[in-house]
Short mmCIF file of C-alpha atoms in Angstrom, two decimals:
data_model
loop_
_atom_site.label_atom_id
_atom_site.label_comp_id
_atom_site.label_asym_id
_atom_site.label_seq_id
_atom_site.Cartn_x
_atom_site.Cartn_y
_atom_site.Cartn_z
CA UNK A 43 -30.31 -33.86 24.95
CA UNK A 44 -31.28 -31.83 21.87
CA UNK A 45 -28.87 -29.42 21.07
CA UNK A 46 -27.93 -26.83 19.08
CA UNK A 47 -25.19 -24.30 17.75
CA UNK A 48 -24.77 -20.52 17.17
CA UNK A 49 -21.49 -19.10 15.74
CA UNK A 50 -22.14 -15.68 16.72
CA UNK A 51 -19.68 -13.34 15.00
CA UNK A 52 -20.25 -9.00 14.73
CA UNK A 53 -22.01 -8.37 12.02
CA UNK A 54 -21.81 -5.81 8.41
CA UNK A 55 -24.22 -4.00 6.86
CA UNK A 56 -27.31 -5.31 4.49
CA UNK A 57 -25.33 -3.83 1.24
CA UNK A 58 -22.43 -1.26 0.75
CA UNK A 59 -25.56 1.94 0.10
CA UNK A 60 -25.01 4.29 2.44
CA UNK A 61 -28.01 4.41 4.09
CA UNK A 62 -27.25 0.60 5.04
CA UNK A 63 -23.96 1.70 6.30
CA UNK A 64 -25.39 4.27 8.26
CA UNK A 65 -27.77 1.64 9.78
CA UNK A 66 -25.47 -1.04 10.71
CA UNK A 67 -23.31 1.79 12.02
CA UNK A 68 -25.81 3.70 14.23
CA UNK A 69 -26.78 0.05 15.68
CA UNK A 70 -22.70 -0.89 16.52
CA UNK A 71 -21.91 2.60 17.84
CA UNK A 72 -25.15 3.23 20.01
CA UNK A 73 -24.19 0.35 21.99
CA UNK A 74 -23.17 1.44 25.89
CA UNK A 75 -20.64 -1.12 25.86
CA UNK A 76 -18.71 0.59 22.25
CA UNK A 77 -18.89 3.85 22.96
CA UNK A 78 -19.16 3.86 27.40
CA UNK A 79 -20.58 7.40 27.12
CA UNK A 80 -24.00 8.38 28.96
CA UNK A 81 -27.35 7.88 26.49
CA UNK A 82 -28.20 11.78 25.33
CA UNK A 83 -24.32 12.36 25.12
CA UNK A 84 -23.42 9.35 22.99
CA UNK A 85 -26.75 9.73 21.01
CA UNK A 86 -25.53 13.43 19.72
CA UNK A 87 -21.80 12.11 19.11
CA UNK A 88 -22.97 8.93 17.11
CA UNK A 89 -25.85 10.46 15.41
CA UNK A 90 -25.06 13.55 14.77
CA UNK A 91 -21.22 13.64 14.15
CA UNK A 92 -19.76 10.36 13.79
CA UNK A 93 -22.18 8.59 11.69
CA UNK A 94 -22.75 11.15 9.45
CA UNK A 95 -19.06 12.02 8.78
CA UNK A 96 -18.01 8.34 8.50
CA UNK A 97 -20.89 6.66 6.74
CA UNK A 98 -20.17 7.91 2.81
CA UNK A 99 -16.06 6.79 3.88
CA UNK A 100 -17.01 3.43 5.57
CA UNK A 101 -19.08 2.39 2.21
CA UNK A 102 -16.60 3.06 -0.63
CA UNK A 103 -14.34 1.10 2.68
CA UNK A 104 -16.91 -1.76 2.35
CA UNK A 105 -17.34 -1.62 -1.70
CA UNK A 106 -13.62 -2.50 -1.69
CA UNK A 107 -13.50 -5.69 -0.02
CA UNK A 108 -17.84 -6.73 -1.32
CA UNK A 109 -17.57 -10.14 -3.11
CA UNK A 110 -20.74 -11.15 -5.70
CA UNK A 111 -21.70 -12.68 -2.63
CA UNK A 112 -21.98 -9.99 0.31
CA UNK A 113 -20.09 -9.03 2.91
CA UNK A 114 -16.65 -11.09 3.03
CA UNK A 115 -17.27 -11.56 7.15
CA UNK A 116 -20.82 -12.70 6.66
CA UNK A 117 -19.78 -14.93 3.72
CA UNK A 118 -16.86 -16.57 5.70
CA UNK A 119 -18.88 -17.04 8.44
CA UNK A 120 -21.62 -19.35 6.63
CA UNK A 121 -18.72 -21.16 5.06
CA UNK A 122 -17.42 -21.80 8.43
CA UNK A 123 -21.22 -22.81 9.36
CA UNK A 124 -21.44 -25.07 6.64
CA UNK A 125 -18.09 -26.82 7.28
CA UNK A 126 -18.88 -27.44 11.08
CA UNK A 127 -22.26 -28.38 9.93
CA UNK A 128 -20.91 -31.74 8.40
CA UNK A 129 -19.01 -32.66 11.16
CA UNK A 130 -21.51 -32.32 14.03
CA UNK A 131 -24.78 -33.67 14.29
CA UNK A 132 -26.27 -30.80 16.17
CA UNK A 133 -27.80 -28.10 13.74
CA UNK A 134 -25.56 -24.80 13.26
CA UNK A 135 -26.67 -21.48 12.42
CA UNK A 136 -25.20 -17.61 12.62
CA UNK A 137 -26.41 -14.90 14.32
CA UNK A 138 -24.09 -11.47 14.17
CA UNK A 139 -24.18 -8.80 17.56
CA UNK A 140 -25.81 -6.22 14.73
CA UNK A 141 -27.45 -6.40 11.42
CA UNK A 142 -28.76 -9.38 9.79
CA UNK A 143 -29.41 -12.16 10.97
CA UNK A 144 -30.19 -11.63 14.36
CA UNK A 145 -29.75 -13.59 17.37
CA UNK A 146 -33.45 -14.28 17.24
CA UNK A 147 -33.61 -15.17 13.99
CA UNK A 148 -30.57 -17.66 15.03
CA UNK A 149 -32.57 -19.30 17.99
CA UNK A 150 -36.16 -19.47 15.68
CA UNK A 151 -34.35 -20.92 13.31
CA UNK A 152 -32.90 -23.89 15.54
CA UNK A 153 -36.00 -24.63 17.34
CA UNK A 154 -37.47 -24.63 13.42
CA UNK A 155 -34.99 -27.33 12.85
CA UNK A 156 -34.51 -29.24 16.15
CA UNK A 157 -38.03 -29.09 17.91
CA UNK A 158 -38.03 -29.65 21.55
CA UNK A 159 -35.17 -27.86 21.47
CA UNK A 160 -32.97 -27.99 24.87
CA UNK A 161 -30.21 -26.30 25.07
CA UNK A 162 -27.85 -23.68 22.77
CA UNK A 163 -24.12 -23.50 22.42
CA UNK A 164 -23.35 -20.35 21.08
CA UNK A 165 -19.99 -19.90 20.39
CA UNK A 166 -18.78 -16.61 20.25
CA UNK A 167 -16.23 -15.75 17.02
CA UNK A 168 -13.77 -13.45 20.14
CA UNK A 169 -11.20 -15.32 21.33
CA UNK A 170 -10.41 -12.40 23.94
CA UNK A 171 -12.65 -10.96 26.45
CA UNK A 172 -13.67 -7.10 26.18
CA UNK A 173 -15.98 -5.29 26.73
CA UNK A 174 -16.99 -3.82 23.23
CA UNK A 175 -16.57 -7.13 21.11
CA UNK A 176 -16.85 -10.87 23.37
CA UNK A 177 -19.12 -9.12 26.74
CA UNK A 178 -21.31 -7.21 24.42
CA UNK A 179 -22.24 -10.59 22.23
CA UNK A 180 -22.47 -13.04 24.87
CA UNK A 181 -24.95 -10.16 26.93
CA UNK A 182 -26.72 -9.63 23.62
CA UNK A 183 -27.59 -13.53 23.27
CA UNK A 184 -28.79 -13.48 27.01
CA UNK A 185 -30.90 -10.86 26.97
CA UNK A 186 -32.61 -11.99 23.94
CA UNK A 187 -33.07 -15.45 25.50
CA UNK A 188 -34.60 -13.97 28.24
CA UNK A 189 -36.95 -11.73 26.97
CA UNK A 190 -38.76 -13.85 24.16
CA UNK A 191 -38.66 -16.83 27.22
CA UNK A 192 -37.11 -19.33 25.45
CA UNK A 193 -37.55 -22.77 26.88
CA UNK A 194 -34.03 -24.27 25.95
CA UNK A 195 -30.52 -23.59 28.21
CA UNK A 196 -27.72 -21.48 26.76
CA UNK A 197 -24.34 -22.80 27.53
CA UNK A 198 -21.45 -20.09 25.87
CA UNK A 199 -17.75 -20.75 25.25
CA UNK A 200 -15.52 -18.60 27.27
CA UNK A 201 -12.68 -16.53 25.34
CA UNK A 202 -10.35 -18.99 24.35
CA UNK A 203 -7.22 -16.78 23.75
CA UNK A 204 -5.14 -19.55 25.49
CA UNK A 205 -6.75 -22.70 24.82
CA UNK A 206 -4.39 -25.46 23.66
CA UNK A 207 -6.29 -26.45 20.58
CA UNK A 208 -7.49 -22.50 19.22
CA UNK A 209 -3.08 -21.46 19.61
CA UNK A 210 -2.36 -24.62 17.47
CA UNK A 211 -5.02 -24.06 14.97
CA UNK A 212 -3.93 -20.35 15.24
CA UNK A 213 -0.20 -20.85 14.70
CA UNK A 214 -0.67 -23.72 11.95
CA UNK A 215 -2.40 -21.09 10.02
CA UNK A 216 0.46 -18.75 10.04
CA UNK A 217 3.08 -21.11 9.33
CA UNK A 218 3.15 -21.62 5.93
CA UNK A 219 3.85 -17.16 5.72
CA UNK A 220 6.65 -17.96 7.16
CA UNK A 221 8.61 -19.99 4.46
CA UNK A 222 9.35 -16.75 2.81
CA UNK A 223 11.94 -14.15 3.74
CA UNK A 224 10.38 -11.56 6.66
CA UNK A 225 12.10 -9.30 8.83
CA UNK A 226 9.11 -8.95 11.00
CA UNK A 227 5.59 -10.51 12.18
CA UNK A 228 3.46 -8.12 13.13
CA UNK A 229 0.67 -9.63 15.62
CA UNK A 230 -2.20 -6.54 15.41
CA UNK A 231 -5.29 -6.66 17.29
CA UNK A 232 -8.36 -4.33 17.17
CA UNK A 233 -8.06 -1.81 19.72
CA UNK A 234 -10.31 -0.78 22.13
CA UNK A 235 -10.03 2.30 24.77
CA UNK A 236 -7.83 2.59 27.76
CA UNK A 237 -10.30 3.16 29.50
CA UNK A 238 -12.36 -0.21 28.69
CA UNK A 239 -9.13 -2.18 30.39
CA UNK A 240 -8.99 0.16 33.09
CA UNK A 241 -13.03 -0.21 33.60
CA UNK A 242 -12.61 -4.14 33.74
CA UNK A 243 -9.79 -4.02 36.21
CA UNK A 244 -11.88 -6.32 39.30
CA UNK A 245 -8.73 -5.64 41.48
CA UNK A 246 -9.30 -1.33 40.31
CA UNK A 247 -5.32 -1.12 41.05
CA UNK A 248 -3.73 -3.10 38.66
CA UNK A 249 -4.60 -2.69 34.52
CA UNK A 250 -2.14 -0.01 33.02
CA UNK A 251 -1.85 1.20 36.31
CA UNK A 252 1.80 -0.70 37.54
CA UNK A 253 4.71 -1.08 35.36
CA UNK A 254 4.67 -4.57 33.03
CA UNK A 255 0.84 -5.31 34.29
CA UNK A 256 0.35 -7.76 32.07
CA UNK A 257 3.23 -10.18 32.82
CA UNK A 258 2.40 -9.60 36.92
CA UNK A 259 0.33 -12.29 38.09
CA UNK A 260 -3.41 -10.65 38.60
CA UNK A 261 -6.18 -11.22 39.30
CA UNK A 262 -7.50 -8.49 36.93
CA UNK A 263 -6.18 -11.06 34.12
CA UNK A 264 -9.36 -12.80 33.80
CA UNK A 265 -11.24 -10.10 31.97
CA UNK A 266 -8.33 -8.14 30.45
CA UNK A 267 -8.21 -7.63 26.97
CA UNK A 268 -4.77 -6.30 26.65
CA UNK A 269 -3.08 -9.07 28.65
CA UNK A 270 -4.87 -11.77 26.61
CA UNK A 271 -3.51 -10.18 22.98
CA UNK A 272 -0.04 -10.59 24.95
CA UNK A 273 -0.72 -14.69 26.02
CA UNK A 274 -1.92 -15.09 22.19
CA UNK A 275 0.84 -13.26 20.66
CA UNK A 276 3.51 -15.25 23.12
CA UNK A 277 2.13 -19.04 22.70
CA UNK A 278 1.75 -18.31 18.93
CA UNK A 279 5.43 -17.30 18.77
CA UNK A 280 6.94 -19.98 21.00
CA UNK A 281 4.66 -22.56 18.91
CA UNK A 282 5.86 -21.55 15.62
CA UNK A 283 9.58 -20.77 16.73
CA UNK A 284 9.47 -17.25 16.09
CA UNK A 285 12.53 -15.58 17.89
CA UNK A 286 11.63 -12.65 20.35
CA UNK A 287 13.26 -9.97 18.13
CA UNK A 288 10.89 -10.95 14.98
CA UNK A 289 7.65 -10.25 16.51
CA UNK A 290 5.76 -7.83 17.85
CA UNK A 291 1.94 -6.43 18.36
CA UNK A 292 0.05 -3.17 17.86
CA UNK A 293 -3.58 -2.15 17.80
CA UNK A 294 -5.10 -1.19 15.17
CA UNK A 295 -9.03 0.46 14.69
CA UNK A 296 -8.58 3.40 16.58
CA UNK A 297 -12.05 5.73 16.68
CA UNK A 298 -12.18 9.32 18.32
CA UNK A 299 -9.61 11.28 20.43
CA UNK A 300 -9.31 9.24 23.65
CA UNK A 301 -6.19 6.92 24.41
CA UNK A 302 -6.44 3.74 23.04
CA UNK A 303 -4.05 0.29 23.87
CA UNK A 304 -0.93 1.12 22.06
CA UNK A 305 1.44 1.02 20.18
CA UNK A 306 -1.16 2.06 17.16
CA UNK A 307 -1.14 -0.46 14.16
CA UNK A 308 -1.24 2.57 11.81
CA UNK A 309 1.54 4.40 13.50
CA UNK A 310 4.01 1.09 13.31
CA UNK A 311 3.39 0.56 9.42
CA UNK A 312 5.38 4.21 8.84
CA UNK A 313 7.85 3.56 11.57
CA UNK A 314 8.71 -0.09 10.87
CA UNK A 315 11.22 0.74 7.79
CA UNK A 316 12.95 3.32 9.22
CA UNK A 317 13.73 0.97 12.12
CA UNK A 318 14.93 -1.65 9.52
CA UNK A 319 12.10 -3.97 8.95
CA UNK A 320 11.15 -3.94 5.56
CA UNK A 321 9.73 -7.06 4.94
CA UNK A 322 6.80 -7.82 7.07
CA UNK A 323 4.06 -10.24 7.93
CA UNK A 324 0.65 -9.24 9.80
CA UNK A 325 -1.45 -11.11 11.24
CA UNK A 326 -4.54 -10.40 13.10
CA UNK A 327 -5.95 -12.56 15.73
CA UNK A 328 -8.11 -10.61 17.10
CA UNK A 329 -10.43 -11.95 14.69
CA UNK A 330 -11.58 -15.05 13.47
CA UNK A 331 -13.21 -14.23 10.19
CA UNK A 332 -11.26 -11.21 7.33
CA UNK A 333 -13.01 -8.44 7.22
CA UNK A 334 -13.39 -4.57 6.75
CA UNK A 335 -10.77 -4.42 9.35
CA UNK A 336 -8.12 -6.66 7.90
CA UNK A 337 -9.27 -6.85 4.18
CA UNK A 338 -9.49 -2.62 4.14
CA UNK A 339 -7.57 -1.26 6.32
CA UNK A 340 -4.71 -3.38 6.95
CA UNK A 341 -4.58 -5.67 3.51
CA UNK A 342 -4.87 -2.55 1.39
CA UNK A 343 -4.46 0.45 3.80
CA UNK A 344 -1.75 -0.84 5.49
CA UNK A 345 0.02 -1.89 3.00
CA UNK A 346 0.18 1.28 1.02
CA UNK A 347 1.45 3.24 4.25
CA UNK A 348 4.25 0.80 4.89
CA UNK A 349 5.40 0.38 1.16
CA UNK A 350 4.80 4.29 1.12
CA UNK A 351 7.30 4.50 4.33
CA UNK A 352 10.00 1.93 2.43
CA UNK A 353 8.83 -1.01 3.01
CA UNK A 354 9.57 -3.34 0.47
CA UNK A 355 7.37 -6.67 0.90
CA UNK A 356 4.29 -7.06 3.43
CA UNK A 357 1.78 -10.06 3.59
CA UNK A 358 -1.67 -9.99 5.34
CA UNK A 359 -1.94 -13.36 6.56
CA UNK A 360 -5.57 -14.63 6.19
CA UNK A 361 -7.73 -14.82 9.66
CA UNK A 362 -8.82 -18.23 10.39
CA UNK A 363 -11.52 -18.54 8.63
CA UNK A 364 -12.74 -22.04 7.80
CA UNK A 365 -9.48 -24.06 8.48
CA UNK A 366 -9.50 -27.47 8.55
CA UNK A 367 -7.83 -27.26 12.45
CA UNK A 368 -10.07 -24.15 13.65
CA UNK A 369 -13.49 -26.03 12.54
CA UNK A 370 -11.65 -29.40 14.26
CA UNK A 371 -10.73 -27.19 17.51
CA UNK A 372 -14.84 -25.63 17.18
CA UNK A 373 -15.83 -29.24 16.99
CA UNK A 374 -14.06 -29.99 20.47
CA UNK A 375 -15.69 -27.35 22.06
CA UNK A 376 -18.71 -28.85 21.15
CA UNK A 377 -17.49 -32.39 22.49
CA UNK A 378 -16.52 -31.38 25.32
CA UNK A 379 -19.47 -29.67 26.33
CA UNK A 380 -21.83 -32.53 25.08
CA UNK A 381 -19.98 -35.06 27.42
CA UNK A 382 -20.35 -33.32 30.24
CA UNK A 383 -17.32 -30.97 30.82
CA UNK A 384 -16.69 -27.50 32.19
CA UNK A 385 -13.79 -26.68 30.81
CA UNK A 386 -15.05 -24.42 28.17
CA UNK A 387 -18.59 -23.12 29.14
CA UNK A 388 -18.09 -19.39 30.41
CA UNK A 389 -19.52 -19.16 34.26
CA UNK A 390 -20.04 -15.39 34.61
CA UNK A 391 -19.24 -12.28 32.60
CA UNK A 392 -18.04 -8.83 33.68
CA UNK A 393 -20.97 -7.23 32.85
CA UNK A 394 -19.32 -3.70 32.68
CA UNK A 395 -21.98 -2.06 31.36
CA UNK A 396 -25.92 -2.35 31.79
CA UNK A 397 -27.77 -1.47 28.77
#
């Protein structure tokens, strides 16, 4: 069968200008499955408060972390293109949920290089299903499939935020932090709203709604963001050795006045020293490749809070990137759904919201 591969990560704007960042931003934030809010409502909050207000900020954000070659996220994400590329025979190429390139340009481009092109493995760069970040891709690539009638099947990866080979990869990245002195890792994860979790409860009587929720046995597990940051966080830790008093998770990313997951990443980084821990490592699996989020806003703006609070040592530990045992474990995937296998092709999505 002719195959071939999409890494399909979230996307930056063209260039740090404003009226890029004002772009890319209208695009992420006018999605149903961001901001859950009806069309004409959303459409006055995005366009004419948020996006206005946060544009100017989020491009001095974005000139902060710009390399000579673009966006860090879309950067990392070619480099982890190219590396799978000469390991697999199957052509790879990116597509990002919004800005450039698109998920079209991502399936023209394969049936450019592999005519007779049958099917797609897109692979999405979310280890953990939500709404706003793993549904909202995976959706995205189906409904462009669909409407430009492409000939070829598309097989995705389910979230992976337990998989054997993704925690190994994931914890052999970390170790290395570890060999220095550190009172505390910190295991932060973008957040997304309460109300996303509670939205994606199938059981509607179980997410945040019952004491310890995530470490009851649910059926509401399968699509709950919040309980698969816990699995990550706990198979990390017991794979690396990390005792239970040494780590701990927050949320960080926190947009408008609703209750989001907590506790808030922000929030810990001033509280942390006065509770004793003032050497601390982060790291943020929540996503695969550094960017605004971890390069920005934890990297430099969390560090300057928690040094600010007494801290007196803290370490962003890198994202996965393109290591060597993440663009083996992507290379399994790939195997295993070449020879046949089901154990990694995502059967149905939540679908929370119809756009």
């Amino acid at each position: 069968m002719k195959r071939g591969i999409i890494l399909m990560n979230l996307g930056s704007p063209d260039s740090t200008e404003v009226k890029d960042v004002r772009k890319y931003l209208m695009e992420f934030l006018m999605d149903a499955r961001v901001i859950d809010s009806p069309f004409v409502f959303r459409s006055m909050l995005v366009g004419g408060i948020i996006v206005p207000f946060r544009a100017p900020k989020s491009a001095e954000a974005y000139k902060s972390i710009w390399t000579k070659d673009g966006s860090p996220l879309i950067v990392l994400t070619k480099q982890l293109q190219q590396a799978l590329q000469q390991v697999v025979d199957e052509p790879v190429e990116i597509a990002m949920r919004y800005g450039n390139p698109t998920m079209k340009a991502a399936y023209d481009n394969l049936l450019k290089r592999e005519p007779g092109l049958e099917e797609v493995i897109a692979i999405p760069m979310y280890p953990h299903y939500a709404m706003s970040s793993y549904e909202t891709a995976v959706e995205h690539a189906k409904d462009v499939h669909a409407k430009h009638n492409y000939g070829f099947k598309l097989t995705v990866v389910k979230p992976y935020y337990n998989e054997e080979n993704y925690i190994n990869a994931l914890a052999e990245s970390i170790r290395p932090y570890l060999e220095q002195d550190y009172d505390q890792v910190l295991f932060s994860y973008h957040g997304v709203p309460e109300a996303h979790v509670k939205s994606g409860d199938i059981t509607a009587k179980h997410c945040l709604k019952m004491y310890a929720c995530c470490e009851v046995p649910s059926a509401a597990h399968k699509y709950c963001y919040r309980h698969h940051c816990f699995t990550t966080t706990k198979l990390v830790a017991e794979k690396l050795g990390i005792p239970k008093e040494k780590y701990t998770y927050s949320f960080q990313s926190r947009l408008g006045r609703a209750e989001w997951l907590k506790p808030y990443t922000a929030v810990r980084f001033e509280e942390l020293p006065k509770e004793g821990v003032k050497k601390l490592l982060v790291a943020c699996p929540a996503f695969i490749s550094d960017c605004l989020e971890t390069l920005e806003e934890i990297a430099e703006e969390g560090k300057e809070t928690f040094l600010h609070a007494g801290g007196e040592s803290f370490q962003m530990i890198p994202c996965l990137n393109v290591h060597p045992l993440w663009v083996q474990t992507l290379k399994n995937y790939i195997s295993d759904i070449k020879s046949g296998s089901e154990k990694m092709v995502l059967q149905d999505t939540l679908e929370t919201k119809t756009i």
